[in-house]
PDB file of C-alpha atoms in Angstrom:
ATOM      1  CA  MET Y   1      -8.268  12.513 -15.836  1.00  0.00           C
ATOM      2  CA  ALA Y   2      -6.505   9.988 -17.512  1.00  0.00           C
ATOM      3  CA  SER Y   3      -8.130  11.133 -20.734  1.00  0.00           C
ATOM      4  CA  LEU Y   4      -7.323  14.534 -21.088  1.00  0.00           C
ATOM      5  CA  LEU Y   5      -3.511  13.806 -19.929  1.00  0.00           C
ATOM      6  CA  ARG Y   6      -3.571  11.051 -22.857  1.00  0.00           C
ATOM      7  CA  GLU Y   7      -5.017  13.611 -24.977  1.00  0.00           C
ATOM      8  CA  LYS Y   8      -2.176  15.856 -24.305  1.00  0.00           C
ATOM      9  CA  GLY Y   9       0.604  13.283 -25.322  1.00  0.00           C
ATOM     10  CA  TYR Y  10       1.051  11.342 -22.018  1.00  0.00           C
ATOM     11  CA  ASP Y  11       1.488   8.319 -20.949  1.00  0.00           C
ATOM     12  CA  VAL Y  12      -1.256   6.910 -18.508  1.00  0.00           C
ATOM     13  CA  HIS Y  13      -1.301   3.647 -16.496  1.00  0.00           C
ATOM     14  CA  PHE Y  14      -4.119   2.346 -13.979  1.00  0.00           C
ATOM     15  CA  LEU Y  15      -3.862   0.082 -11.294  1.00  0.00           C
ATOM     16  CA  ASN Y  16      -6.195  -1.466  -9.196  1.00  0.00           C
ATOM     17  CA  PHE Y  17      -4.301  -2.167  -6.256  1.00  0.00           C
ATOM     18  CA  LYS Y  18      -6.930  -3.885  -4.574  1.00  0.00           C
ATOM     19  CA  LEU Y  19     -11.124  -4.699  -4.768  1.00  0.00           C
ATOM     20  CA  MET Y  20     -11.938  -4.215  -1.538  1.00  0.00           C
ATOM     21  CA  LEU Y  21     -14.575  -6.752  -1.408  1.00  0.00           C
ATOM     22  CA  ALA Y  22     -17.794  -6.820   0.765  1.00  0.00           C
ATOM     23  CA  ARG Y  23     -20.366  -8.334   2.129  1.00  0.00           C
ATOM     24  CA  PRO Y  24     -23.948  -7.196   3.587  1.00  0.00           C
ATOM     25  CA  THR Y  25     -23.001  -7.627   7.102  1.00  0.00           C
ATOM     26  CA  SER Y  26     -25.507  -7.798   9.866  1.00  0.00           C
ATOM     27  CA  LEU Y  27     -24.913  -5.082  12.848  1.00  0.00           C
ATOM     28  CA  LYS Y  28     -24.953  -7.744  15.632  1.00  0.00           C
ATOM     29  CA  GLU Y  29     -21.877  -9.047  13.864  1.00  0.00           C
ATOM     30  CA  TYR Y  30     -19.826  -5.479  13.969  1.00  0.00           C
ATOM     31  CA  PRO Y  31     -18.299  -6.063  17.375  1.00  0.00           C
ATOM     32  CA  ALA Y  32     -17.322  -9.241  16.956  1.00  0.00           C
ATOM     33  CA  MET Y  33     -16.056  -8.527  12.662  1.00  0.00           C
ATOM     34  CA  LYS Y  34     -14.489  -5.291  14.423  1.00  0.00           C
ATOM     35  CA  LYS Y  35     -12.102  -6.942  16.696  1.00  0.00           C
ATOM     36  CA  LYS Y  36     -11.364 -10.598  14.556  1.00  0.00           C
ATOM     37  CA  LEU Y  37     -10.268  -7.788  11.676  1.00  0.00           C
ATOM     38  CA  ARG Y  38      -8.119  -5.818  14.291  1.00  0.00           C
ATOM     39  CA  GLU Y  39      -5.949  -8.489  15.912  1.00  0.00           C
ATOM     40  CA  GLN Y  40      -5.935 -10.170  12.242  1.00  0.00           C
ATOM     41  CA  TYR Y  41      -5.155  -7.371  10.063  1.00  0.00           C
ATOM     42  CA  GLY Y  42      -4.518  -4.170  12.184  1.00  0.00           C
ATOM     43  CA  TYR Y  43      -6.821  -2.431  11.016  1.00  0.00           C
ATOM     44  CA  PHE Y  44     -11.138  -2.655  10.616  1.00  0.00           C
ATOM     45  CA  ILE Y  45     -12.928  -0.326   7.160  1.00  0.00           C
ATOM     46  CA  VAL Y  46     -16.798   0.260   6.801  1.00  0.00           C
ATOM     47  CA  GLN Y  47     -17.503   1.002   3.980  1.00  0.00           C
ATOM     48  CA  ASN Y  48     -21.330   1.756   4.042  1.00  0.00           C
ATOM     49  CA  PHE Y  49     -23.874   1.192   7.064  1.00  0.00           C
ATOM     50  CA  MET Y  50     -26.951   0.755   5.095  1.00  0.00           C
ATOM     51  CA  ARG Y  51     -30.597   1.101   6.650  1.00  0.00           C
ATOM     52  CA  LYS Y  52     -29.620   0.647   9.900  1.00  0.00           C
ATOM     53  CA  LYS Y  53     -29.298  -2.844   9.606  1.00  0.00           C
ATOM     54  CA  TYR Y  54     -26.450  -3.812   7.771  1.00  0.00           C
ATOM     55  CA  PHE Y  55     -22.640  -2.928   7.582  1.00  0.00           C
ATOM     56  CA  LEU Y  56     -20.297  -3.265   4.635  1.00  0.00           C
ATOM     57  CA  PRO Y  57     -16.875  -4.454   6.149  1.00  0.00           C
ATOM     58  CA  SER Y  58     -13.758  -4.596   3.964  1.00  0.00           C
ATOM     59  CA  ASP Y  59     -12.085  -7.814   4.954  1.00  0.00           C
ATOM     60  CA  ASN Y  60      -9.614  -8.593   2.311  1.00  0.00           C
ATOM     61  CA  ALA Y  61      -5.962  -7.411   3.281  1.00  0.00           C
ATOM     62  CA  TYR Y  62      -3.669  -6.810   1.029  1.00  0.00           C
ATOM     63  CA  THR Y  63      -0.809  -9.654   0.901  1.00  0.00           C
ATOM     64  CA  GLU Y  64       3.101  -9.788   0.345  1.00  0.00           C
ATOM     65  CA  LYS Y  65       3.193 -10.783  -3.100  1.00  0.00           C
ATOM     66  CA  GLU Y  66       0.386  -8.023  -3.996  1.00  0.00           C
ATOM     67  CA  VAL Y  67       2.607  -5.370  -2.761  1.00  0.00           C
ATOM     68  CA  LYS Y  68       5.687  -6.940  -4.842  1.00  0.00           C
ATOM     69  CA  LEU Y  69       3.496  -6.798  -8.018  1.00  0.00           C
ATOM     70  CA  CYS Y  70       2.644  -3.499  -7.223  1.00  0.00           C
ATOM     71  CA  THR Y  71       6.107  -2.386  -6.818  1.00  0.00           C
ATOM     72  CA  GLU Y  72       7.263  -4.274  -9.150  1.00  0.00           C
ATOM     73  CA  HIS Y  73       5.166  -2.533 -12.030  1.00  0.00           C
ATOM     74  CA  VAL Y  74       5.926   0.506 -10.529  1.00  0.00           C
ATOM     75  CA  LYS Y  75       9.875   0.019 -11.255  1.00  0.00           C
ATOM     76  CA  ASN Y  76       8.700  -1.516 -14.565  1.00  0.00           C
ATOM     77  CA  ILE Y  77       6.739   1.829 -15.625  1.00  0.00           C
ATOM     78  CA  ASN Y  78       8.947   4.053 -14.152  1.00  0.00           C
ATOM     79  CA  PRO Y  79       6.642   6.594 -13.148  1.00  0.00           C
ATOM     80  CA  ASP Y  80       7.380  10.419 -12.680  1.00  0.00           C
ATOM     81  CA  PHE Y  81       4.190  10.951 -10.596  1.00  0.00           C
ATOM     82  CA  ILE Y  82       1.506   7.433  -8.906  1.00  0.00           C
ATOM     83  CA  CYS Y  83      -1.769   8.991  -7.959  1.00  0.00           C
ATOM     84  CA  MET Y  84      -3.648   7.582  -5.459  1.00  0.00           C
ATOM     85  CA  SER Y  85      -7.361   8.061  -5.268  1.00  0.00           C
ATOM     86  CA  VAL Y  86      -7.624   8.156  -1.547  1.00  0.00           C
ATOM     87  CA  GLN Y  87     -11.035   7.327   0.185  1.00  0.00           C
ATOM     88  CA  SER Y  88     -12.325   6.641   3.648  1.00  0.00           C
ATOM     89  CA  ALA Y  89     -12.209   3.382   2.495  1.00  0.00           C
ATOM     90  CA  ASN Y  90      -8.857   3.186   1.337  1.00  0.00           C
ATOM     91  CA  LEU Y  91      -6.903   5.100   3.471  1.00  0.00           C
ATOM     92  CA  HIS Y  92      -5.226   2.902   5.301  1.00  0.00           C
ATOM     93  CA  ILE Y  93      -3.820   0.585   2.257  1.00  0.00           C
ATOM     94  CA  CYS Y  94      -2.937   4.396   0.461  1.00  0.00           C
ATOM     95  CA  ARG Y  95      -0.964   5.372   3.438  1.00  0.00           C
ATOM     96  CA  PHE Y  96       0.997   1.876   3.227  1.00  0.00           C
ATOM     97  CA  LEU Y  97       1.337   1.782  -0.457  1.00  0.00           C
ATOM     98  CA  THR Y  98       2.356   5.767  -0.403  1.00  0.00           C
ATOM     99  CA  THR Y  99       5.466   4.667   2.824  1.00  0.00           C
ATOM    100  CA  THR Y 100       6.293   1.525   0.319  1.00  0.00           C
ATOM    101  CA  ILE Y 101       6.894   3.311  -2.130  1.00  0.00           C
ATOM    102  CA  LYS Y 102       8.843   5.858  -1.313  1.00  0.00           C
ATOM    103  CA  GLU Y 103      11.081   3.899   0.359  1.00  0.00           C
ATOM    104  CA  ILE Y 104      11.908   2.077  -2.789  1.00  0.00           C
ATOM    105  CA  PHE Y 105      11.433   4.759  -5.426  1.00  0.00           C
ATOM    106  CA  PRO Y 106      11.807   8.321  -2.973  1.00  0.00           C
ATOM    107  CA  GLU Y 107      12.314  10.220  -6.320  1.00  0.00           C
ATOM    108  CA  VAL Y 108       8.745   9.291  -7.341  1.00  0.00           C
ATOM    109  CA  GLN Y 109       6.027  11.628  -5.829  1.00  0.00           C
ATOM    110  CA  VAL Y 110       3.112  10.365  -4.874  1.00  0.00           C
ATOM    111  CA  VAL Y 111      -0.034  12.904  -5.411  1.00  0.00           C
ATOM    112  CA  TRP Y 112      -3.309  11.823  -3.672  1.00  0.00           C
ATOM    113  CA  GLY Y 113      -6.472  13.170  -4.780  1.00  0.00           C
ATOM    114  CA  GLY Y 114     -10.006  12.445  -3.995  1.00  0.00           C
ATOM    115  CA  ILE Y 115     -12.124  12.979  -0.378  1.00  0.00           C
ATOM    116  CA  VAL Y 116      -9.350  12.613   2.387  1.00  0.00           C
ATOM    117  CA  PRO Y 117      -7.061  15.077   0.499  1.00  0.00           C
ATOM    118  CA  THR Y 118      -9.965  17.767  -0.521  1.00  0.00           C
ATOM    119  CA  TYR Y 119     -11.157  17.729   3.276  1.00  0.00           C
ATOM    120  CA  GLN Y 120      -7.426  16.934   5.157  1.00  0.00           C
ATOM    121  CA  PRO Y 121      -4.845  18.215   2.743  1.00  0.00           C
ATOM    122  CA  GLU Y 122      -2.319  18.868   5.612  1.00  0.00           C
ATOM    123  CA  GLU Y 123      -2.670  14.679   7.109  1.00  0.00           C
ATOM    124  CA  SER Y 124      -2.374  14.258   3.621  1.00  0.00           C
ATOM    125  CA  LEU Y 125       0.472  15.254   2.950  1.00  0.00           C
ATOM    126  CA  GLY Y 126       1.949  13.423   6.183  1.00  0.00           C
ATOM    127  CA  TYR Y 127       2.758  10.680   3.790  1.00  0.00           C
ATOM    128  CA  ALA Y 128       1.880  11.987   0.234  1.00  0.00           C
ATOM    129  CA  ASP Y 129       3.951  14.752  -1.975  1.00  0.00           C
ATOM    130  CA  ILE Y 130       1.273  16.402  -3.161  1.00  0.00           C
ATOM    131  CA  ALA Y 131      -2.821  16.301  -2.175  1.00  0.00           C
ATOM    132  CA  CYS Y 132      -5.296  17.556  -5.001  1.00  0.00           C
ATOM    133  CA  ARG Y 133      -8.306  19.610  -3.571  1.00  0.00           C
ATOM    134  CA  GLY Y 134     -11.059  19.332  -5.511  1.00  0.00           C
ATOM    135  CA  GLU Y 135     -11.069  18.581  -9.088  1.00  0.00           C
ATOM    136  CA  GLY Y 136      -7.613  17.315 -10.711  1.00  0.00           C
ATOM    137  CA  GLU Y 137      -8.112  17.056 -14.036  1.00  0.00           C
ATOM    138  CA  TYR Y 138      -6.248  20.840 -15.345  1.00  0.00           C
ATOM    139  CA  PRO Y 139      -3.857  20.768 -12.040  1.00  0.00           C
ATOM    140  CA  LEU Y 140      -2.844  17.380 -13.146  1.00  0.00           C
ATOM    141  CA  LEU Y 141      -1.752  18.737 -16.720  1.00  0.00           C
ATOM    142  CA  GLU Y 142      -0.262  21.949 -15.319  1.00  0.00           C
ATOM    143  CA  LEU Y 143       1.771  19.499 -12.950  1.00  0.00           C
ATOM    144  CA  ALA Y 144       2.535  16.958 -16.098  1.00  0.00           C
ATOM    145  CA  THR Y 145       3.210  19.592 -17.811  1.00  0.00           C
ATOM    146  CA  ALA Y 146       6.051  21.598 -15.263  1.00  0.00           C
ATOM    147  CA  PRO Y 147       6.811  19.331 -12.588  1.00  0.00           C
ATOM    148  CA  THR Y 148       8.758  21.811 -10.692  1.00  0.00           C
ATOM    149  CA  ARG Y 149       5.961  24.305 -10.293  1.00  0.00           C
ATOM    150  CA  THR Y 150       4.500  25.004  -6.997  1.00  0.00           C
ATOM    151  CA  ASP Y 151       2.550  27.231  -7.583  1.00  0.00           C
ATOM    152  CA  ILE Y 152      -1.334  24.963  -9.080  1.00  0.00           C
ATOM    153  CA  LYS Y 153      -4.334  25.708  -7.508  1.00  0.00           C
ATOM    154  CA  ASN Y 154      -6.122  23.170  -5.676  1.00  0.00           C
ATOM    155  CA  LEU Y 155      -2.609  21.597  -5.354  1.00  0.00           C
ATOM    156  CA  TRP Y 156      -1.054  21.582  -1.858  1.00  0.00           C
ATOM    157  CA  PHE Y 157       2.922  20.685  -2.180  1.00  0.00           C
ATOM    158  CA  ARG Y 158       5.057  19.453   1.045  1.00  0.00           C
ATOM    159  CA  THR Y 159       8.253  21.097  -0.105  1.00  0.00           C
ATOM    160  CA  SER Y 160      10.622  20.000   2.936  1.00  0.00           C
ATOM    161  CA  ARG Y 161       9.702  18.201   6.026  1.00  0.00           C
ATOM    162  CA  ASP Y 162       8.518  21.430   7.638  1.00  0.00           C
ATOM    163  CA  ARG Y 163       6.787  23.253   4.720  1.00  0.00           C
ATOM    164  CA  ILE Y 164       3.430  23.517   3.177  1.00  0.00           C
ATOM    165  CA  VAL Y 165       3.096  25.322  -0.171  1.00  0.00           C
ATOM    166  CA  ARG Y 166      -1.045  25.574   0.674  1.00  0.00           C
ATOM    167  CA  ASN Y 167      -2.624  27.197  -3.089  1.00  0.00           C
ATOM    168  CA  ALA Y 168      -6.419  28.551  -3.639  1.00  0.00           C
ATOM    169  CA  VAL Y 169      -8.858  25.950  -4.837  1.00  0.00           C
ATOM    170  CA  ARG Y 170      -9.909  26.961  -8.171  1.00  0.00           C
ATOM    171  CA  PRO Y 171     -13.522  26.872  -9.660  1.00  0.00           C
ATOM    172  CA  GLN Y 172     -15.291  23.411 -10.419  1.00  0.00           C
ATOM    173  CA  ILE Y 173     -15.914  22.293 -13.816  1.00  0.00           C
ATOM    174  CA  GLU Y 174     -18.855  23.251 -15.019  1.00  0.00           C
TER     175      GLU Y 174
END
């Protein structure tokens, strides 16, 4: 997506907000770790279960300093759109970041892409302004070209508190 946008003359920035670190942990430790992390951070994320013996917990919560650095970065680049790749493992952080960014920069549109908005677009629009279902290369290019359009295939738009524009999904890129 970035290379296509750059090829067409758009300025694209990347920010990896939080590396989801994980170490294989025995399933025997699952209940205790789940309890500890829910008490400590308010959430518990499992990235993967492996061979029914291990799981990969994401146990590194974001810090206030990281949130401040992220919002300062957004302020410095002054984007038209912020796009987030939303997977099950980072859903909590994407919800938090989207809410935080929208409070500070309400005029910036947040676009969610990835597995979560592809399969749960309506729920995704509870946080994001736009949900991308399926591939995002050409939908994002169309959005960048005409930011006020709401008829772009693969994109669902929250146009008001209670109105959602649900566009069809285009054929996959071969």
